[in-house]
Coordinates of C-alpha atoms and ligand atoms in Angstrom, one line a residue:
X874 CA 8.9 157.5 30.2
X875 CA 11.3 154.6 30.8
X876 CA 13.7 155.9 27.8
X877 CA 14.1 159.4 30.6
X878 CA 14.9 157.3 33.4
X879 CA 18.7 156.7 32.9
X880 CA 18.8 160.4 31.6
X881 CA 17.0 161.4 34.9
X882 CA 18.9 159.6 37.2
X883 CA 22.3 160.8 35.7
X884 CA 21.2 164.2 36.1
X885 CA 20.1 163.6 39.8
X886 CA 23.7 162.3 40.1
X887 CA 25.3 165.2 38.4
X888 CA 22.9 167.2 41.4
X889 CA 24.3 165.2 43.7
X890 CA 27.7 164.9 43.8
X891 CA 28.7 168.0 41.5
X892 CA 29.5 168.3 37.3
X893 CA 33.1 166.9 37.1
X894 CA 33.8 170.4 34.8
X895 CA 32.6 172.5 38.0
X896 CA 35.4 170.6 39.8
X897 CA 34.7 169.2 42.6
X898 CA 33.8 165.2 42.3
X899 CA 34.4 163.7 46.2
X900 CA 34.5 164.8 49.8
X901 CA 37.6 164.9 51.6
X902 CA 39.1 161.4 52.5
X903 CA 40.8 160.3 55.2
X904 CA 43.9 158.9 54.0
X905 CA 45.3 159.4 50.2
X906 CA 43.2 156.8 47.8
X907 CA 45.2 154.4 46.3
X908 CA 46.3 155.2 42.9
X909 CA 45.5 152.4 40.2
X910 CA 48.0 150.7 39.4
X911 CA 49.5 150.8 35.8
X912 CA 49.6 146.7 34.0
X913 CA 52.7 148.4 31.8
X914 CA 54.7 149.8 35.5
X915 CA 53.5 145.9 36.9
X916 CA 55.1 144.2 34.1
X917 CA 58.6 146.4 33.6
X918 CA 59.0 146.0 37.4
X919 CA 58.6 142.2 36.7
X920 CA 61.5 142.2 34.0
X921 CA 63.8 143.5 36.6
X922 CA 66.3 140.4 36.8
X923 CA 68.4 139.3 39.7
X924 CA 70.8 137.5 37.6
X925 CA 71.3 140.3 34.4
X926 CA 72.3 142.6 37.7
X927 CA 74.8 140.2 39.5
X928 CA 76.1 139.7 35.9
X929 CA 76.9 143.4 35.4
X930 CA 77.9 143.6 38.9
X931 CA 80.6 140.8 38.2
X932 CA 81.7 142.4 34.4
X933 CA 81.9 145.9 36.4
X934 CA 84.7 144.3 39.3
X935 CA 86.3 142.4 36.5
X936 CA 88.2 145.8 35.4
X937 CA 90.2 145.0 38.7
X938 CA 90.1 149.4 39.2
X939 CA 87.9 151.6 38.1
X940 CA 89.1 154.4 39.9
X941 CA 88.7 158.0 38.4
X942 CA 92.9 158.6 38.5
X943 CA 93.2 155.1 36.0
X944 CA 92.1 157.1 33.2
X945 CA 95.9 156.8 31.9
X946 CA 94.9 152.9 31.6
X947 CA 93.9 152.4 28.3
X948 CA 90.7 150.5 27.3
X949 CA 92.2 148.3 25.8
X950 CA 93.8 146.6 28.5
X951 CA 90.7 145.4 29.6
X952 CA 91.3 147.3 33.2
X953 CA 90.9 150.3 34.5
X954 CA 87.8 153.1 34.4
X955 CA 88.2 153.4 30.6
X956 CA 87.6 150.0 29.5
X957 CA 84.6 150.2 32.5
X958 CA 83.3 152.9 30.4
X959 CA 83.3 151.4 27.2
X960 CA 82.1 148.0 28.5
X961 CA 78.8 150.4 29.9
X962 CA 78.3 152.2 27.1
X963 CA 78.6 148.8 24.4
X964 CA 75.7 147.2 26.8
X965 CA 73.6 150.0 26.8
X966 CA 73.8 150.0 23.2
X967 CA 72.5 146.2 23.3
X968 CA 69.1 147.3 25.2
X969 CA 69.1 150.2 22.4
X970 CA 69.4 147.4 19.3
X971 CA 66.6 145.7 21.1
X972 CA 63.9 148.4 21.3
X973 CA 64.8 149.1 17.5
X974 CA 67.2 152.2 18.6
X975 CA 65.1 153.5 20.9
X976 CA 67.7 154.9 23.6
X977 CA 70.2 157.5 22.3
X978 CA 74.0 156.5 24.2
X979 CA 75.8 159.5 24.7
X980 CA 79.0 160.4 27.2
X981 CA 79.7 163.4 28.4
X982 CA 83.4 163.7 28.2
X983 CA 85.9 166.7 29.9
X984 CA 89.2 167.1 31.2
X985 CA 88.9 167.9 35.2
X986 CA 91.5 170.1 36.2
X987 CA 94.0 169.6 39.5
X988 CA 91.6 169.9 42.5
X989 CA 91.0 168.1 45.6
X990 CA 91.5 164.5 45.1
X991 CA 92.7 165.2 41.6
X992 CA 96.2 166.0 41.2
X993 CA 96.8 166.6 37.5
X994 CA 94.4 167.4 35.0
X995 CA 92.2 163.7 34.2
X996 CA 89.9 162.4 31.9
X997 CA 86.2 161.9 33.1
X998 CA 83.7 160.1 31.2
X999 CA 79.7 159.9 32.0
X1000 CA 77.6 157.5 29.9
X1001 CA 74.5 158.0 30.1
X1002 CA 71.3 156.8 27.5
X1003 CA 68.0 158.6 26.6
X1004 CA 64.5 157.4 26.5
X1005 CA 63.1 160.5 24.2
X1006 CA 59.7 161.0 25.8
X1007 CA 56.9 159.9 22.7
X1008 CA 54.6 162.7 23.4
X1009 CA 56.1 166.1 21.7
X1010 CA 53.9 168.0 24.4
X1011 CA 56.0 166.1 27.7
X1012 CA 59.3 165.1 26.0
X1013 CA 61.0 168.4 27.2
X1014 CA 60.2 167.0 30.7
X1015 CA 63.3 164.8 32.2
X1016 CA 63.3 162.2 34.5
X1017 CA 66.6 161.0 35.4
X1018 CA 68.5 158.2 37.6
X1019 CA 72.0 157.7 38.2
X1020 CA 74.3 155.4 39.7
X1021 CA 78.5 156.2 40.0
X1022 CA 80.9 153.6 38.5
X1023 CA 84.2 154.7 39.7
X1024 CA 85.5 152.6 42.6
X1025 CA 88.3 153.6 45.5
X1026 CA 90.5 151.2 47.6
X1027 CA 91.5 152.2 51.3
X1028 CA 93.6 155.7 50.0
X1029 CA 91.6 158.0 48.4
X1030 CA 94.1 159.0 45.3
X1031 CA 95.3 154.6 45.1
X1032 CA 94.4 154.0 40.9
X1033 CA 95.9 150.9 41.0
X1034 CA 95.2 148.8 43.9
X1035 CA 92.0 146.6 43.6
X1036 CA 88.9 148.6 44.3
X1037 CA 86.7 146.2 42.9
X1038 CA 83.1 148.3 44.2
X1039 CA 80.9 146.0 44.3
X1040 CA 78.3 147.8 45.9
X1041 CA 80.1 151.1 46.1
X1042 CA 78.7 151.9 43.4
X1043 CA 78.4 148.5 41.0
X1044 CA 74.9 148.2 42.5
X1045 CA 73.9 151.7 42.0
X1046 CA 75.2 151.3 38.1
X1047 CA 73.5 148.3 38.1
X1048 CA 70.1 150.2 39.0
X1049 CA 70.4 152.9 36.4
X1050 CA 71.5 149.8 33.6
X1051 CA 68.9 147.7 34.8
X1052 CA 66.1 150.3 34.5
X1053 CA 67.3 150.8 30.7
X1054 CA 67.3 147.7 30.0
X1055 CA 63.4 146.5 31.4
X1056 CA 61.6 150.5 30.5
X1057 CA 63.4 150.6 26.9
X1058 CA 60.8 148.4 26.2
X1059 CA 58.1 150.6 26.7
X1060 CA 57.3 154.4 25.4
X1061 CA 56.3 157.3 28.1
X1062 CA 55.4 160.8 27.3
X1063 CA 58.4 162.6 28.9
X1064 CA 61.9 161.5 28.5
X1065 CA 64.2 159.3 30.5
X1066 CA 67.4 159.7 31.4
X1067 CA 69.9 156.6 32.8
X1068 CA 73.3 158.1 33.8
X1069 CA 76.2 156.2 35.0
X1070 CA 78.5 158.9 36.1
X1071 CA 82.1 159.1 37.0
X1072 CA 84.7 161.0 39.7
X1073 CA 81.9 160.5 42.6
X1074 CA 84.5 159.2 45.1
X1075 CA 86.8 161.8 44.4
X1076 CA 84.3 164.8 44.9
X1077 CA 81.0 164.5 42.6
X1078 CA 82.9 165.9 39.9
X1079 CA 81.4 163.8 37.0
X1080 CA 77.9 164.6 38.6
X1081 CA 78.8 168.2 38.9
X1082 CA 79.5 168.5 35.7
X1083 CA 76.8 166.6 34.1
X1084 CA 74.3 168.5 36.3
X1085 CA 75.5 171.9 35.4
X1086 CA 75.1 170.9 32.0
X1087 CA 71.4 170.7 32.3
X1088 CA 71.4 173.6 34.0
X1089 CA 73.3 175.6 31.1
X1090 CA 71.2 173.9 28.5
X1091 CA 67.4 174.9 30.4
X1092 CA 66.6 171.0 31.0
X1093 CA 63.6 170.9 32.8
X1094 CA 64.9 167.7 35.1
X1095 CA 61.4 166.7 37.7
X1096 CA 63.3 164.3 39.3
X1097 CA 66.4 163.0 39.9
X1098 CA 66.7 159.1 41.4
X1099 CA 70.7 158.7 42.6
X1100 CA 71.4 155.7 43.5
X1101 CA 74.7 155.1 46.1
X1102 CA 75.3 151.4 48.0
X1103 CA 72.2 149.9 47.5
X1104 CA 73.6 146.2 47.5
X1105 CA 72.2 145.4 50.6
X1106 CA 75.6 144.0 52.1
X1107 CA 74.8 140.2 53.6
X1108 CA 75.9 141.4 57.1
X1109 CA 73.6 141.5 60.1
X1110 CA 71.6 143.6 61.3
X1111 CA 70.7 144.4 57.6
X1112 CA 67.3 144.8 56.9
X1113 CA 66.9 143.2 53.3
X1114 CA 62.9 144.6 52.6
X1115 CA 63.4 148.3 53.2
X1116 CA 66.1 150.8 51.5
X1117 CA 66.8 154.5 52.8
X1118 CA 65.4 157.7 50.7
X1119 CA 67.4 161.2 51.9
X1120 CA 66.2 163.8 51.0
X1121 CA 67.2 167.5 51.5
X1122 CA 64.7 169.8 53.4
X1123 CA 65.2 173.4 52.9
X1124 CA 67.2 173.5 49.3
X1125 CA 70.5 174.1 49.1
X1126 CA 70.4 176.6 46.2
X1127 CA 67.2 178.6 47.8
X1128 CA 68.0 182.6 47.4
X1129 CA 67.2 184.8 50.1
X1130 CA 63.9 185.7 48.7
X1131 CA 62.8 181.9 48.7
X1132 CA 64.2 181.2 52.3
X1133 CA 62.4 184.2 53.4
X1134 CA 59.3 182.6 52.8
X1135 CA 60.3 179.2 53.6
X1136 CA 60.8 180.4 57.4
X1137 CA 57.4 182.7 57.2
X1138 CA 55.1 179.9 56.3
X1139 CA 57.3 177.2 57.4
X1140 CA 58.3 175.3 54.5
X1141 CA 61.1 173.9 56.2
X1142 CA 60.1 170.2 55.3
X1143 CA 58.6 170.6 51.7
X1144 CA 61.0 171.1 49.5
X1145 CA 61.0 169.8 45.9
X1146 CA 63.4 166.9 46.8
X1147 CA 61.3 166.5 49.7
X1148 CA 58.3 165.8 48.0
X1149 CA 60.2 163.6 45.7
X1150 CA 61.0 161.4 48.5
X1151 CA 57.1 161.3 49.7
X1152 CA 56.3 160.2 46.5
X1153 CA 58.6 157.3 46.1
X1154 CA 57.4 156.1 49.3
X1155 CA 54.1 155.8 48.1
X1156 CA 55.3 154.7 44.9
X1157 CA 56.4 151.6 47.0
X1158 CA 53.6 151.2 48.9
X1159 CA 51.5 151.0 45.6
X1160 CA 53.4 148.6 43.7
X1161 CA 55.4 146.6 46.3
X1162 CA 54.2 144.1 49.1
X1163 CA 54.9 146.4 52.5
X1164 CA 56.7 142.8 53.7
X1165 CA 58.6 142.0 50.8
X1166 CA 60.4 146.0 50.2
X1167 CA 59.2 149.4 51.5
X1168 CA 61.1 152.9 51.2
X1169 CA 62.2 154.6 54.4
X1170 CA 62.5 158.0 53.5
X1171 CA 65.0 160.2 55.7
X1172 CA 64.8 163.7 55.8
X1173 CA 68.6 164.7 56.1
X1174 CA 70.0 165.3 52.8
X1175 CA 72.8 162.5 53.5
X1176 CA 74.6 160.8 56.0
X1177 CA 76.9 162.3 58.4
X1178 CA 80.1 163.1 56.9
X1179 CA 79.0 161.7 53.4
X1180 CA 77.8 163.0 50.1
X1181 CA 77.0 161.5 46.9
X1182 CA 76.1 163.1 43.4
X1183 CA 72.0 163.7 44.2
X1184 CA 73.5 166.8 46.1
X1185 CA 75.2 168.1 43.2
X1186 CA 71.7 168.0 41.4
X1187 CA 70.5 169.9 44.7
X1188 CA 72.7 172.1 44.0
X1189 CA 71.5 173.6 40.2
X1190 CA 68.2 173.8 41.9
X1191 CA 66.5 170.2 40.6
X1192 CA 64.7 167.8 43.3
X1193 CA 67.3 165.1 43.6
X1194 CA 67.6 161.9 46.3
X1195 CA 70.2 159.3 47.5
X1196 CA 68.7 155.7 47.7
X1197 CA 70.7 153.7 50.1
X1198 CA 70.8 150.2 51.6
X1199 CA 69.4 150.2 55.7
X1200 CA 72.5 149.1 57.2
X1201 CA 76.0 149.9 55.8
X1202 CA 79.0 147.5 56.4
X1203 CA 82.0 149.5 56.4
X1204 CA 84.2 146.6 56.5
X1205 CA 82.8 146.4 52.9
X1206 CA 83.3 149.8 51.3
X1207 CA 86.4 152.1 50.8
X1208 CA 88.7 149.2 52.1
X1209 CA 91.4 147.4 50.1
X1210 CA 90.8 143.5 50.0
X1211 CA 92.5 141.9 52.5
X1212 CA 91.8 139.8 55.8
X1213 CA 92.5 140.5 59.0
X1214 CA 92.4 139.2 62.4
X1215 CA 89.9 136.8 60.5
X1216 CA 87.7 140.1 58.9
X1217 CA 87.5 140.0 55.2
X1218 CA 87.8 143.4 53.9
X1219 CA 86.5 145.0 50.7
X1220 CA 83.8 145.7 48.8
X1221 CA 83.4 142.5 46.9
X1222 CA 80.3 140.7 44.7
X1223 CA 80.2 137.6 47.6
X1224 CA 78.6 140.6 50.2
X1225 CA 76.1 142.1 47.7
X1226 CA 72.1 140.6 48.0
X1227 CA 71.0 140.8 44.4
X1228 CA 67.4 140.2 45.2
X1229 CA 67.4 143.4 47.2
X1230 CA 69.6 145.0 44.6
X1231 CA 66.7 143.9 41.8
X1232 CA 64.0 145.6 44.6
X1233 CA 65.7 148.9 44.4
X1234 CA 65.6 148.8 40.7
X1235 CA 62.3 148.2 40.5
X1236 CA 61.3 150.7 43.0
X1237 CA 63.5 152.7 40.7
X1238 CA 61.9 151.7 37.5
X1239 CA 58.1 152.0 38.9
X1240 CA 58.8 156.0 40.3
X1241 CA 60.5 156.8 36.9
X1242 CA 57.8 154.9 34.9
X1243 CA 54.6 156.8 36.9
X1244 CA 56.7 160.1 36.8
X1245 CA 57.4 159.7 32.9
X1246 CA 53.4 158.8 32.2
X1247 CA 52.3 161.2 34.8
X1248 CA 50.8 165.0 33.7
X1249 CA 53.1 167.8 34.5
X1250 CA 52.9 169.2 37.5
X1251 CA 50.8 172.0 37.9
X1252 CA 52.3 175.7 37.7
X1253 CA 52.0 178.4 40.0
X1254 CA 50.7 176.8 43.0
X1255 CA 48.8 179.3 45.1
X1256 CA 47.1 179.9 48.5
X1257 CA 44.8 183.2 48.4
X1258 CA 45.6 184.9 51.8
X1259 CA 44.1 188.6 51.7
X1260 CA 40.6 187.2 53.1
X1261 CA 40.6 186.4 56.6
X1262 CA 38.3 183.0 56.6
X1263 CA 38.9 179.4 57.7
X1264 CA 38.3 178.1 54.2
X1265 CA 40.9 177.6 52.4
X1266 CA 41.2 178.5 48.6
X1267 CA 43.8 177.3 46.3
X1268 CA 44.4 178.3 42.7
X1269 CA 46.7 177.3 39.9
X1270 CA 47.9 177.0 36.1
X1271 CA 46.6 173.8 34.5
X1272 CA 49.3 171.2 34.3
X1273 CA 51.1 172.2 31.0
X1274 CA 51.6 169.5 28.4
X1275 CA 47.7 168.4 27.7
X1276 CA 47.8 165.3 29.9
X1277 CA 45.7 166.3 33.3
X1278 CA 42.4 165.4 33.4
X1279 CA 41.8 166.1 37.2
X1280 CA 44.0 167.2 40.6
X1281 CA 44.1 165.8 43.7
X1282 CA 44.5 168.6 46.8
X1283 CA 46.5 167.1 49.4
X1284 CA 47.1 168.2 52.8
X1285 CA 48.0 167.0 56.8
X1286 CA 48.7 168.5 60.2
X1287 CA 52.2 170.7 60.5
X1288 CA 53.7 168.5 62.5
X1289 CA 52.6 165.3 60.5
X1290 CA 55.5 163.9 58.3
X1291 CA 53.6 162.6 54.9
X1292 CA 50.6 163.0 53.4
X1293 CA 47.4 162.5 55.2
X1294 CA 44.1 163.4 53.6
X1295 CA 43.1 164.3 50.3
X1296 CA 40.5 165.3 47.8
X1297 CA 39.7 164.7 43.6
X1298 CA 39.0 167.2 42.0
X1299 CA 38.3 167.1 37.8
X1300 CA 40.0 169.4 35.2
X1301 CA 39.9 172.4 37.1
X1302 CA 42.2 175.3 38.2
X1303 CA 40.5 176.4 41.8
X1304 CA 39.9 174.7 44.8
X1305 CA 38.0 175.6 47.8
X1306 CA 38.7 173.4 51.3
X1307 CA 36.9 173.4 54.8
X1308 CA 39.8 173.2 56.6
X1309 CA 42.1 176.3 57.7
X1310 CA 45.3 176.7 55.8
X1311 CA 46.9 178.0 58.9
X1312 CA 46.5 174.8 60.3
X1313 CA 47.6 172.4 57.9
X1314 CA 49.9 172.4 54.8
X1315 CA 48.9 171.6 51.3
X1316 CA 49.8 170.4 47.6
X1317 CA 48.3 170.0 44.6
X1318 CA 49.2 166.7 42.4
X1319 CA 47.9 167.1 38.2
X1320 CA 45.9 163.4 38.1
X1321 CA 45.1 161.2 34.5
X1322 CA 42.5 159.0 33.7
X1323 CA 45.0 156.1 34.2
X1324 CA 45.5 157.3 37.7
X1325 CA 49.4 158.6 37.1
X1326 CA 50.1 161.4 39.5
X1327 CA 52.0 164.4 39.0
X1328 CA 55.0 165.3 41.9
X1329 CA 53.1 167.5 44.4
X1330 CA 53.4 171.1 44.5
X1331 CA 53.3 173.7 47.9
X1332 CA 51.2 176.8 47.1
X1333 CA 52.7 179.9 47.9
X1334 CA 51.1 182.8 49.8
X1335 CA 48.9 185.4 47.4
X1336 CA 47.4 188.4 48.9
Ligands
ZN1805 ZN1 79.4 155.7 46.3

């Protein structure tokens, strides 16, 4: 008799609270439960160095230009956006040697013809490295970050005045380089991608071209991290512990079919880059002390009158957003270096916090570290509508890829702007919920027995 009792009492459990193969494994919690957090993301995150990004910061200004119209400046030379390049893609190749070749270094090189900004045909490079996911199942899925290293002085078309960019965008290379440098050491099942891009100041045209690439060549890009004046300029009113997340509501590329819906079920404020942003906040909130750094997400896909090369990500249809430091000090971007009436103009190292700079990194690093271990995402998201009940029933195609081994249903109030409440559910591909789907919106994340979650996916409508 005392051999059954364990057998008994796991079978009274099993009653109780449901077989984890029929699905359901918890009731509905108030709040989202806090993922566990992953020892390999803790320690990457505490490789990010302070000092290895004020040092690239510094090699990056010392090209005195590296504007996208000094491509007639040879490399040699030592100045100029082609001896930038090279310098980038030689110190990439350094992390590479020390993971034993693990990150392929690539450019992609064309010849941008006379447009705005450009007035005769130029030379853009984009460097970028590869982490080649270690799982043949998830290495087709991309995760990708960027930072822009050309620079601009006061006039937009000046090549040769001192632009030395600083944090426009030296700390946003920085980021991408520095998240090379500390995950290289470490293997994920999808793939990685650090890109430093060019032409950004002179219209995204190094972006552009780089993200119609992927487009032409099917890459299935999750997420795209762009990272754009996140130095967090020493001026006051900054606030050094939080940076700014944009996001894009309804997506730029959505066809008239999609907005269609988007306005029937109003889907205004969950688009993929949307999500994106939700989940980096809570990535921070995870892995970072709220005091020491915390993600403000914005939902506006940039600041007034600005842009930056997330958008040109946006627009091939991937989920793409801008970090950004709080407070911006225009004194300190777009301005050739010079003082007057006692202001220092200019967009140089002195103004740039490389603590905060090393946060955003490892905000960075953590997001494309949980994304890169993370299942897929489930497919084909539904929310069964032909029944008129006030249960809600959502269905879906396993996360592809072999990696789920649960999903969490997430949902809140339509005027709430994050996630509020939540429920586990193990390896299964239907969900029932007491709550009314008119009321609420939901998502389904793909979960792992490590407790890596999956971007969240909106059901649409079946009848
Ligand atoms: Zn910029």
């Amino acid at each position: 008799m005392s051999k059954m009792k364990p057998l008994f009492l796991a079978v009274a459990i099993l009653l109780l609270t449901g077989s984890p193969l029929l699905g359901q494994t918890s009731a509905p919690v108030d709040g989202i439960p806090a993922a566990k957090l992953d020892p390999q993301i803790v320690a990457a995150m505490k490789n990010v160095s302070p000092q290895r990004i004020q040092q690239t910061i510094e090699k990056l200004v010392s090209f005195q230009s590296r504007h996208t119209l000094s491509a007639d400046v040879p490399a040699t030379s030592g100045k100029g956006i082609n001896a930038a390049a090279e310098w980038i893609k030689s110190e990439l190749e350094v992390y590479s040697k020390a993971c034993g070749g693990c990150l392929e270094v690539k450019t992609d090189e064309f010849t941008q013809d006379t447009a705005n900004r450009i007035p005769q045909p130029t030379k853009l490079i984009n460097v970028y490295a590869v982490l080649r996911g270690s799982d043949p199942a998830n290495a087709s899925r991309i995760v990708l970050v960027s930072g822009h290293y050309d620079s601009r002085a006061s006039e937009t078309n000046d090549a040769t005045s001192a632009s030395p960019g600083a944090n426009d965008d030296g700390s946003g290379t920085a980021v991408s380089m520095e998240c090379a440098r500390v995950l290289s050491q470490y293997k994920f099942p999808a793939t990685i991608i650090f890109l430093i891009a060019s032409g950004e100041e002179q219209g995204l045209y190094g972006s552009a071209h780089f993200a119609k690439m992927a487009k032409t060549l099917g890459w299935n890009i999750e997420a795209v991290l762009n990272n754009d004046i996140v130095g967090g300029d020493r001026s006051p009113g900054q606030d050094p512990h939080t940076v700014r997340v944009f996001s894009e509501g309804i997506p730029v590329n959505a066809s008239e079919a999609e907005l269609k819906l988007i306005r029937a079920v109003g889907g205004e404020n969950d688009g993929a880059s949307r999500q994106l942003a939700r989940y980096i906040a809570s990535i921070a909130k995870e892995y970072m002390p709220a005091k020491e750094f915390q993600a403000l997400p914005v939902f506006r896909r940039d600041r007034y009158l600005r842009g930056g090369d997330h958008t040109s990500f946006n627009e091939q249809g991937f989920a793409a957003v801008r970090f950004t430091e709080f407070r911006e000090n225009y004194d300190h971007q777009h301005q050739n270096v010079r003082t007057e009436n006692g202001v220092e103009y200019g967009d140089l190292p002195k103004f740039v916090d490389y603590s905060y700079v090393a946060n955003v990194a490892r905000l960075n690093a953590a997001t494309l570290a949980s994304l890169a271990s993370a299942p897929a995402p489930p497919a084909k998201v539904r929310v069964l509508t032909k029944a008129l009940v006030n249960d809600s029933t959502l269905v879906w195609d396993a996360s592809p890829g072999g990696l789920a081994t649960g999903y969490l249903v997430l949902w809140r109030d339509t005027g709430a702007p994050d996630w509020e409440h939540a429920q586990v559910f193990g390896n299964v591909t239907q969900a029932t919920m007491r709550v009314s789907k008119d009321n609420v919106f939901f998502a389904v994340q793909a979960t792992d027995a490590q407790g890596h979650r999956s971007l969240p996916v909106v059901p649409v409508p079946e009848r």
